[in-house]
PDB file of C-alpha atoms and ligand atoms in Angstrom:
ATOM      1  CA  MET A  31       0.000   0.000   0.000  1.00 84.00           C
ATOM      2  CA  THR A  32       1.237   3.476  -0.821  1.00 96.00           C
ATOM      3  CA  TYR A  33      -0.405   5.290   2.065  1.00 98.00           C
ATOM      4  CA  THR A  34      -0.725   4.326   5.704  1.00 98.00           C
ATOM      5  CA  LEU A  35      -2.785   5.869   8.442  1.00 98.00           C
ATOM      6  CA  ASN A  36      -2.097   5.100  12.094  1.00 98.00           C
ATOM      7  CA  ALA A  37      -5.252   4.935  14.136  1.00 98.00           C
ATOM      8  CA  ALA A  38      -5.666   4.888  17.905  1.00 98.00           C
ATOM      9  CA  HIS A  39      -8.649   2.968  19.211  1.00 98.00           C
ATOM     10  CA  LEU A  40      -9.084   4.706  22.546  1.00 98.00           C
ATOM     11  CA  TYR A  41     -10.088   2.310  25.327  1.00 98.00           C
ATOM     12  CA  GLY A  42     -11.219  -0.175  22.715  1.00 96.00           C
ATOM     13  CA  ASP A  43     -11.188  -2.937  25.350  1.00 96.00           C
ATOM     14  CA  LEU A  44     -13.559  -1.023  27.628  1.00 97.00           C
ATOM     15  CA  MET A  45     -15.590   1.113  25.289  1.00 95.00           C
ATOM     16  CA  ASN A  46     -16.422  -0.857  22.186  1.00 89.00           C
ATOM     17  CA  THR A  47     -19.827  -2.026  23.295  1.00 80.00           C
ATOM     18  CA  TYR A  48     -21.491  -1.634  19.954  1.00 83.00           C
ATOM     19  CA  GLY A  49     -18.696  -2.823  17.707  1.00 91.00           C
ATOM     20  CA  ASP A  50     -17.345   0.664  17.216  1.00 93.00           C
ATOM     21  CA  ILE A  51     -14.178  -0.822  15.701  1.00 93.00           C
ATOM     22  CA  GLY A  52     -16.406  -1.363  12.649  1.00 94.00           C
ATOM     23  CA  ASN A  53     -15.889   2.319  11.910  1.00 96.00           C
ATOM     24  CA  ILE A  54     -12.217   1.740  11.271  1.00 96.00           C
ATOM     25  CA  LEU A  55     -12.986  -1.414   9.282  1.00 95.00           C
ATOM     26  CA  ALA A  56     -15.331   0.609   7.071  1.00 95.00           C
ATOM     27  CA  MET A  57     -12.686   3.295   6.578  1.00 96.00           C
ATOM     28  CA  ARG A  58     -10.098   0.642   5.804  1.00 95.00           C
ATOM     29  CA  TYR A  59     -12.407  -0.855   3.198  1.00 93.00           C
ATOM     30  CA  TYR A  60     -12.809   2.461   1.382  1.00 94.00           C
ATOM     31  CA  ALA A  61      -9.110   3.215   1.852  1.00 96.00           C
ATOM     32  CA  LYS A  62      -8.192   0.278  -0.402  1.00 94.00           C
ATOM     33  CA  ALA A  63      -9.607   2.189  -3.357  1.00 92.00           C
ATOM     34  CA  VAL A  64      -6.832   4.775  -3.032  1.00 96.00           C
ATOM     35  CA  ASP A  65      -4.112   2.298  -2.129  1.00 96.00           C
ATOM     36  CA  ALA A  66      -4.195   3.191   1.538  1.00 97.00           C
ATOM     37  CA  THR A  67      -4.381   1.122   4.676  1.00 97.00           C
ATOM     38  CA  ILE A  68      -5.052   1.790   8.342  1.00 98.00           C
ATOM     39  CA  ASN A  69      -3.077   0.352  11.256  1.00 97.00           C
ATOM     40  CA  VAL A  70      -4.856   0.240  14.583  1.00 97.00           C
ATOM     41  CA  ASP A  71      -3.347   0.476  18.073  1.00 97.00           C
ATOM     42  CA  LEU A  72      -5.393  -0.125  21.158  1.00 98.00           C
ATOM     43  CA  VAL A  73      -4.657   2.816  23.459  1.00 98.00           C
ATOM     44  CA  SER A  74      -6.143   1.998  26.833  1.00 98.00           C
ATOM     45  CA  LEU A  75      -5.517   2.325  30.564  1.00 98.00           C
ATOM     46  CA  ASP A  76      -1.942   3.393  31.388  1.00 98.00           C
ATOM     47  CA  ASP A  77      -0.994   3.632  27.708  1.00 98.00           C
ATOM     48  CA  GLU A  78       0.426   6.812  26.301  1.00 97.00           C
ATOM     49  CA  PHE A  79      -1.411   8.683  23.553  1.00 98.00           C
ATOM     50  CA  ASP A  80       1.194  10.398  21.401  1.00 97.00           C
ATOM     51  CA  PRO A  81      -0.528  13.049  19.285  1.00 97.00           C
ATOM     52  CA  ASP A  82       2.255  12.940  16.695  1.00 97.00           C
ATOM     53  CA  THR A  83       1.940   9.204  16.115  1.00 97.00           C
ATOM     54  CA  TYR A  84      -1.720   9.147  15.148  1.00 98.00           C
ATOM     55  CA  ASP A  85      -3.634  10.217  12.061  1.00 98.00           C
ATOM     56  CA  PHE A  86      -7.019   9.136  13.375  1.00 98.00           C
ATOM     57  CA  ALA A  87      -8.544   8.437  16.776  1.00 98.00           C
ATOM     58  CA  LEU A  88     -11.679   6.423  17.503  1.00 98.00           C
ATOM     59  CA  PHE A  89     -13.326   6.707  20.906  1.00 98.00           C
ATOM     60  CA  GLY A  90     -16.269   4.344  21.191  1.00 96.00           C
ATOM     61  CA  GLY A  91     -19.338   4.107  23.368  1.00 95.00           C
ATOM     62  CA  GLY A  92     -19.730   2.296  26.629  1.00 93.00           C
ATOM     63  CA  GLN A  93     -21.717   1.800  29.747  1.00 94.00           C
ATOM     64  CA  ASP A  94     -21.627   4.131  32.730  1.00 95.00           C
ATOM     65  CA  TYR A  95     -19.481   1.741  34.802  1.00 95.00           C
ATOM     66  CA  GLU A  96     -16.767   1.532  32.149  1.00 96.00           C
ATOM     67  CA  GLN A  97     -16.968   5.280  31.687  1.00 97.00           C
ATOM     68  CA  THR A  98     -16.098   5.854  35.359  1.00 97.00           C
ATOM     69  CA  ILE A  99     -12.964   3.710  34.938  1.00 98.00           C
ATOM     70  CA  VAL A 100     -11.993   5.418  31.721  1.00 98.00           C
ATOM     71  CA  SER A 101     -12.682   8.855  33.187  1.00 98.00           C
ATOM     72  CA  LYS A 102      -9.832   8.565  35.703  1.00 98.00           C
ATOM     73  CA  ASP A 103      -7.259   7.365  33.197  1.00 98.00           C
ATOM     74  CA  LEU A 104      -8.415   9.843  30.611  1.00 98.00           C
ATOM     75  CA  GLN A 105      -7.213  12.730  32.750  1.00 98.00           C
ATOM     76  CA  THR A 106      -3.635  11.514  32.176  1.00 98.00           C
ATOM     77  CA  LYS A 107      -4.202  11.787  28.420  1.00 98.00           C
ATOM     78  CA  LYS A 108      -6.102  15.063  28.611  1.00 98.00           C
ATOM     79  CA  ALA A 109      -3.235  17.296  27.461  1.00 98.00           C
ATOM     80  CA  ALA A 110      -2.190  15.000  24.619  1.00 98.00           C
ATOM     81  CA  LEU A 111      -5.726  14.435  23.344  1.00 98.00           C
ATOM     82  CA  THR A 112      -6.578  18.114  23.558  1.00 98.00           C
ATOM     83  CA  ALA A 113      -3.407  18.982  21.655  1.00 98.00           C
ATOM     84  CA  TYR A 114      -4.283  16.396  18.991  1.00 98.00           C
ATOM     85  CA  ILE A 115      -7.824  17.728  18.582  1.00 98.00           C
ATOM     86  CA  GLU A 116      -6.720  21.359  18.581  1.00 98.00           C
ATOM     87  CA  ALA A 117      -4.126  20.599  15.906  1.00 98.00           C
ATOM     88  CA  GLY A 118      -6.915  19.272  13.680  1.00 98.00           C
ATOM     89  CA  GLY A 119      -6.295  15.598  14.313  1.00 98.00           C
ATOM     90  CA  PRO A 120      -9.207  13.609  12.877  1.00 98.00           C
ATOM     91  CA  CYS A 121     -11.269  11.925  15.552  1.00 98.00           C
ATOM     92  CA  LEU A 122     -14.572  10.083  15.727  1.00 98.00           C
ATOM     93  CA  ALA A 123     -16.233   9.767  19.124  1.00 98.00           C
ATOM     94  CA  ILE A 124     -19.385   7.742  19.669  1.00 97.00           C
ATOM     95  CA  CYS A 125     -21.905   7.931  22.504  1.00 96.00           C
ATOM     96  CA  GLY A 126     -19.891   7.561  25.714  1.00 97.00           C
ATOM     97  CA  GLY A 127     -16.702   8.647  23.905  1.00 97.00           C
ATOM     98  CA  PHE A 128     -18.479  11.731  22.622  1.00 98.00           C
ATOM     99  CA  GLN A 129     -19.635  12.498  26.158  1.00 98.00           C
ATOM    100  CA  MET A 130     -16.116  12.074  27.571  1.00 98.00           C
ATOM    101  CA  LEU A 131     -14.543  14.557  25.173  1.00 98.00           C
ATOM    102  CA  GLY A 132     -16.773  17.178  26.784  1.00 98.00           C
ATOM    103  CA  HIS A 133     -16.713  18.527  30.320  1.00 98.00           C
ATOM    104  CA  TYR A 134     -18.645  15.844  32.163  1.00 98.00           C
ATOM    105  CA  TYR A 135     -21.430  13.291  32.047  1.00 97.00           C
ATOM    106  CA  ILE A 136     -23.903  12.844  34.870  1.00 97.00           C
ATOM    107  CA  GLY A 137     -24.449   9.081  34.908  1.00 94.00           C
ATOM    108  CA  ALA A 138     -27.785   7.341  35.343  1.00 93.00           C
ATOM    109  CA  ASN A 139     -27.171   7.084  39.120  1.00 93.00           C
ATOM    110  CA  GLY A 140     -26.393  10.775  39.416  1.00 94.00           C
ATOM    111  CA  GLU A 141     -22.620  10.326  39.570  1.00 95.00           C
ATOM    112  CA  LYS A 142     -20.545  13.025  37.893  1.00 97.00           C
ATOM    113  CA  ILE A 143     -18.132  11.406  35.444  1.00 98.00           C
ATOM    114  CA  ALA A 144     -15.412  13.821  34.397  1.00 98.00           C
ATOM    115  CA  GLY A 145     -14.563  14.266  30.748  1.00 98.00           C
ATOM    116  CA  ILE A 146     -11.571  16.209  29.472  1.00 98.00           C
ATOM    117  CA  GLY A 147     -13.302  19.348  28.239  1.00 98.00           C
ATOM    118  CA  ALA A 148     -11.441  19.216  24.940  1.00 98.00           C
ATOM    119  CA  LEU A 149     -14.823  20.119  23.473  1.00 98.00           C
ATOM    120  CA  ASP A 150     -17.194  22.506  25.209  1.00 98.00           C
ATOM    121  CA  HIS A 151     -20.280  20.308  25.656  1.00 98.00           C
ATOM    122  CA  TYR A 152     -21.653  18.751  28.819  1.00 98.00           C
ATOM    123  CA  THR A 153     -24.033  15.851  29.368  1.00 98.00           C
ATOM    124  CA  LEU A 154     -26.849  15.488  31.845  1.00 98.00           C
ATOM    125  CA  SER A 155     -28.905  12.473  32.792  1.00 97.00           C
ATOM    126  CA  GLN A 156     -32.510  11.607  32.056  1.00 96.00           C
ATOM    127  CA  ASP A 157     -34.749  10.528  34.875  1.00 94.00           C
ATOM    128  CA  ASN A 158     -35.222   6.797  34.448  1.00 93.00           C
ATOM    129  CA  HIS A 159     -35.363   7.074  30.707  1.00 95.00           C
ATOM    130  CA  ARG A 160     -33.216   6.403  27.660  1.00 97.00           C
ATOM    131  CA  PHE A 161     -33.452   7.563  24.080  1.00 97.00           C
ATOM    132  CA  ILE A 162     -33.643   4.337  22.097  1.00 96.00           C
ATOM    133  CA  GLY A 163     -34.496   3.930  18.439  1.00 95.00           C
ATOM    134  CA  ASN A 164     -33.730   4.666  14.838  1.00 95.00           C
ATOM    135  CA  ILE A 165     -32.513   8.124  14.035  1.00 97.00           C
ATOM    136  CA  THR A 166     -32.065  10.166  10.867  1.00 97.00           C
ATOM    137  CA  ILE A 167     -30.201  13.443  10.615  1.00 98.00           C
ATOM    138  CA  LYS A 168     -29.225  15.907   7.927  1.00 98.00           C
ATOM    139  CA  ASN A 169     -25.776  17.442   7.794  1.00 97.00           C
ATOM    140  CA  ALA A 170     -25.959  21.164   7.061  1.00 96.00           C
ATOM    141  CA  GLU A 171     -22.786  21.688   5.000  1.00 95.00           C
ATOM    142  CA  THR A 172     -23.187  18.748   2.651  1.00 95.00           C
ATOM    143  CA  GLY A 173     -26.947  18.219   2.702  1.00 97.00           C
ATOM    144  CA  GLN A 174     -26.187  14.556   3.314  1.00 96.00           C
ATOM    145  CA  THR A 175     -28.575  12.385   5.320  1.00 97.00           C
ATOM    146  CA  TYR A 176     -27.126   9.996   7.905  1.00 97.00           C
ATOM    147  CA  TYR A 177     -28.935   6.979   9.368  1.00 95.00           C
ATOM    148  CA  GLY A 178     -28.310   5.259  12.670  1.00 95.00           C
ATOM    149  CA  PHE A 179     -29.606   3.869  15.914  1.00 94.00           C
ATOM    150  CA  GLU A 180     -29.356   5.641  19.262  1.00 96.00           C
ATOM    151  CA  ASN A 181     -29.425   4.250  22.791  1.00 95.00           C
ATOM    152  CA  HIS A 182     -28.397   6.669  25.480  1.00 95.00           C
ATOM    153  CA  ASN A 183     -29.332   8.016  28.857  1.00 96.00           C
ATOM    154  CA  GLY A 184     -27.223  11.153  28.536  1.00 97.00           C
ATOM    155  CA  THR A 185     -28.528  14.425  27.139  1.00 98.00           C
ATOM    156  CA  THR A 186     -25.770  16.517  25.645  1.00 98.00           C
ATOM    157  CA  PHE A 187     -25.715  20.271  25.177  1.00 98.00           C
ATOM    158  CA  LEU A 188     -23.201  21.720  22.748  1.00 98.00           C
ATOM    159  CA  GLY A 189     -20.999  24.684  23.641  1.00 98.00           C
ATOM    160  CA  LYS A 190     -18.547  27.121  22.147  1.00 97.00           C
ATOM    161  CA  GLY A 191     -17.187  26.401  18.691  1.00 97.00           C
ATOM    162  CA  GLU A 192     -19.298  23.269  18.326  1.00 98.00           C
ATOM    163  CA  ARG A 193     -21.788  22.670  15.566  1.00 98.00           C
ATOM    164  CA  PRO A 194     -24.017  19.623  15.314  1.00 98.00           C
ATOM    165  CA  LEU A 195     -23.170  16.736  13.029  1.00 98.00           C
ATOM    166  CA  GLY A 196     -26.733  17.013  11.863  1.00 98.00           C
ATOM    167  CA  GLU A 197     -30.216  18.255  12.413  1.00 98.00           C
ATOM    168  CA  VAL A 198     -32.575  15.576  13.703  1.00 98.00           C
ATOM    169  CA  LEU A 199     -35.209  14.563  11.167  1.00 98.00           C
ATOM    170  CA  GLN A 200     -36.361  11.529  13.095  1.00 97.00           C
ATOM    171  CA  GLY A 201     -35.384  10.452  16.602  1.00 98.00           C
ATOM    172  CA  ASN A 202     -33.978  12.351  19.582  1.00 98.00           C
ATOM    173  CA  GLY A 203     -30.324  13.222  19.045  1.00 98.00           C
ATOM    174  CA  ASN A 204     -28.212  15.051  21.609  1.00 98.00           C
ATOM    175  CA  ASN A 205     -30.940  16.032  24.016  1.00 98.00           C
ATOM    176  CA  GLY A 206     -34.395  15.616  22.476  1.00 98.00           C
ATOM    177  CA  GLN A 207     -34.921  19.365  22.640  1.00 97.00           C
ATOM    178  CA  ASP A 208     -32.865  21.401  20.213  1.00 98.00           C
ATOM    179  CA  LYS A 209     -32.855  19.001  17.234  1.00 98.00           C
ATOM    180  CA  SER A 210     -29.059  18.776  17.274  1.00 98.00           C
ATOM    181  CA  GLU A 211     -27.291  15.432  16.861  1.00 98.00           C
ATOM    182  CA  GLY A 212     -23.624  14.873  17.477  1.00 98.00           C
ATOM    183  CA  VAL A 213     -20.913  17.417  16.994  1.00 98.00           C
ATOM    184  CA  ILE A 214     -18.296  18.711  14.641  1.00 98.00           C
ATOM    185  CA  TYR A 215     -15.395  20.628  16.118  1.00 98.00           C
ATOM    186  CA  LYS A 216     -12.365  21.144  13.889  1.00 98.00           C
ATOM    187  CA  ASN A 217     -11.720  17.617  12.550  1.00 98.00           C
ATOM    188  CA  THR A 218     -13.417  15.886  15.454  1.00 98.00           C
ATOM    189  CA  PHE A 219     -16.783  14.258  14.856  1.00 98.00           C
ATOM    190  CA  GLY A 220     -19.033  13.058  17.646  1.00 98.00           C
ATOM    191  CA  SER A 221     -22.330  11.213  17.461  1.00 98.00           C
ATOM    192  CA  TYR A 222     -24.803   9.175  19.451  1.00 97.00           C
ATOM    193  CA  PHE A 223     -25.181   6.775  16.530  1.00 95.00           C
ATOM    194  CA  HIS A 224     -24.467   3.323  17.843  1.00 86.00           C
ATOM    195  CA  GLY A 225     -21.516   1.351  16.702  1.00 74.00           C
ATOM    196  CA  PRO A 226     -20.374   1.531  13.116  1.00 86.00           C
ATOM    197  CA  ILE A 227     -21.951   4.768  11.939  1.00 94.00           C
ATOM    198  CA  LEU A 228     -19.427   4.735   9.108  1.00 96.00           C
ATOM    199  CA  ALA A 229     -20.412   1.287   7.853  1.00 93.00           C
ATOM    200  CA  ARG A 230     -23.911   2.592   7.362  1.00 93.00           C
ATOM    201  CA  ASN A 231     -23.064   6.048   6.088  1.00 95.00           C
ATOM    202  CA  GLU A 232     -20.695   5.831   3.168  1.00 94.00           C
ATOM    203  CA  ALA A 233     -20.508   9.571   2.559  1.00 95.00           C
ATOM    204  CA  LEU A 234     -19.414  10.287   6.113  1.00 97.00           C
ATOM    205  CA  ALA A 235     -16.885   7.441   6.058  1.00 97.00           C
ATOM    206  CA  LYS A 236     -15.272   8.813   2.922  1.00 96.00           C
ATOM    207  CA  ARG A 237     -15.387  12.357   4.266  1.00 96.00           C
ATOM    208  CA  ILE A 238     -13.486  11.464   7.438  1.00 98.00           C
ATOM    209  CA  LEU A 239     -11.111   9.124   5.606  1.00 98.00           C
ATOM    210  CA  LYS A 240     -10.261  11.770   3.036  1.00 97.00           C
ATOM    211  CA  LEU A 241      -9.688  14.324   5.747  1.00 97.00           C
ATOM    212  CA  ALA A 242      -7.209  12.044   7.495  1.00 98.00           C
ATOM    213  CA  LEU A 243      -5.413  11.068   4.282  1.00 98.00           C
ATOM    214  CA  GLN A 244      -5.197  14.617   2.996  1.00 98.00           C
ATOM    215  CA  ARG A 245      -3.848  15.868   6.321  1.00 98.00           C
ATOM    216  CA  LYS A 246      -1.041  13.319   6.282  1.00 98.00           C
ATOM    217  CA  TYR A 247      -0.383  13.411   2.534  1.00 98.00           C
ATOM    218  CA  PRO A 248      -1.254  16.961   1.439  1.00 97.00           C
ATOM    219  CA  ASP A 249       0.187  16.531  -2.054  1.00 97.00           C
ATOM    220  CA  ALA A 250      -1.555  13.288  -2.934  1.00 97.00           C
ATOM    221  CA  ASP A 251      -4.767  13.053  -4.916  1.00 95.00           C
ATOM    222  CA  PHE A 252      -7.540  11.130  -3.214  1.00 96.00           C
ATOM    223  CA  SER A 253     -10.354  12.287  -5.473  1.00 93.00           C
ATOM    224  CA  ALA A 254     -10.938   8.662  -6.557  1.00 92.00           C
ATOM    225  CA  LEU A 255     -12.800   8.336  -3.274  1.00 92.00           C
ATOM    226  CA  ASP A 256     -15.441  10.746  -4.525  1.00 87.00           C
ATOM    227  CA  GLU A 257     -16.162   8.577  -7.548  1.00 86.00           C
ATOM    228  CA  LEU A 258     -16.310   5.384  -5.545  1.00 84.00           C
ATOM    229  CA  HIS A 259     -19.802   4.283  -4.578  1.00 83.00           C
ATOM    230  CA  GLU A 260     -20.018   1.181  -2.487  1.00 79.00           C
ATOM    231  CA  ASP A 261     -22.762   0.912   0.069  1.00 81.00           C
ATOM    232  CA  LEU A 262     -21.524  -1.531   2.706  1.00 80.00           C
ATOM    233  CA  THR A 263     -25.078  -2.155   3.916  1.00 78.00           C
ATOM    234  CA  LYS A 264     -26.496  -3.077   0.529  1.00 76.00           C
ATOM    235  CA  ASN A 265     -27.224  -6.648   1.566  1.00 71.00           C
ATOM    236  CA  VAL A 266     -28.375  -5.797   5.048  1.00 70.00           C
ATOM    237  CA  VAL A 267     -32.045  -5.463   5.844  1.00 68.00           C
ATOM    238  CA  ILE A 268     -32.558  -2.796   8.497  1.00 65.00           C
ATOM    239  CA  LYS A 269     -35.975  -3.035  10.075  1.00 64.00           C
ATOM    240  CA  PRO A 270     -37.656   0.229  11.045  1.00 60.00           C
TER     241      PRO A 270
HETATM  242  N1  LIG B 259     -24.385   4.435  24.017  1.00 97.13           N
HETATM  243  C1  LIG B 259     -23.521   4.824  24.905  1.00 97.13           C
HETATM  244  O1  LIG B 259     -22.313   4.853  24.713  1.00 97.13           O
HETATM  245  C2  LIG B 259     -24.090   5.178  26.209  1.00 97.13           C
HETATM  246  C3  LIG B 259     -23.330   6.253  26.886  1.00 97.13           C
HETATM  247  C4  LIG B 259     -23.836   6.463  28.289  1.00 97.13           C
HETATM  248  N2  LIG B 259     -23.482   5.357  29.109  1.00 97.13           N
HETATM  249  C5  LIG B 259     -25.319   6.775  28.270  1.00 97.13           C
HETATM  250  O2  LIG B 259     -26.123   5.938  28.594  1.00 97.13           O
HETATM  251  O3  LIG B 259     -25.693   7.867  27.910  1.00 97.13           O
END
């Protein structure tokens, strides 16, 4: 392969509840079309996150208990992760991972689980209730529609410099109130979409992949990705 991206799967052993690694597998699949591959390192408890080593970071979803464990360790990576994000490092954070990049998450039992505040959002708890179901959103800049499934207790409110990944067309999204779903901040994308959002949303997968490739190889031409159309869910029946 001509091009190689190094990806960090943050706490992939603790926060991968919904097969979030599938996001990297989807990116790797599309990457083949431009002669690129993606190496993955598990970066978990007590591991160092070196912002200069990685071209992509995936931070998956998890349950409240795992989030409390991750929360403590995450503080040791706060400076490095913040530096990576601020420098425009591409990142995809799902559900619990999305929550942890913000200031805090109030868990279902009322416990305050600290995030790293790399992004300005915060997450509250619903009273004995979760948002569960299919969700559809529309991304403002591209007009693209993204499909997924949400299952979360937390209600997230975006802050400074953050724009939503999409406007909710169907479902609940960040908080069930302001029609926002997920986040985009610099090259960091967050979403409540369960598991492999990228396997189900080709356009977003190629968008994030291209971003990462172009950042590492600014002189290369990855426009072949735009012509490629390969829906990874074409044989999958998704029931409403
Ligand atoms: N889907 C998730 O990652 C869940 C995150 C968090 N534990 C919540 O319930 O809100």
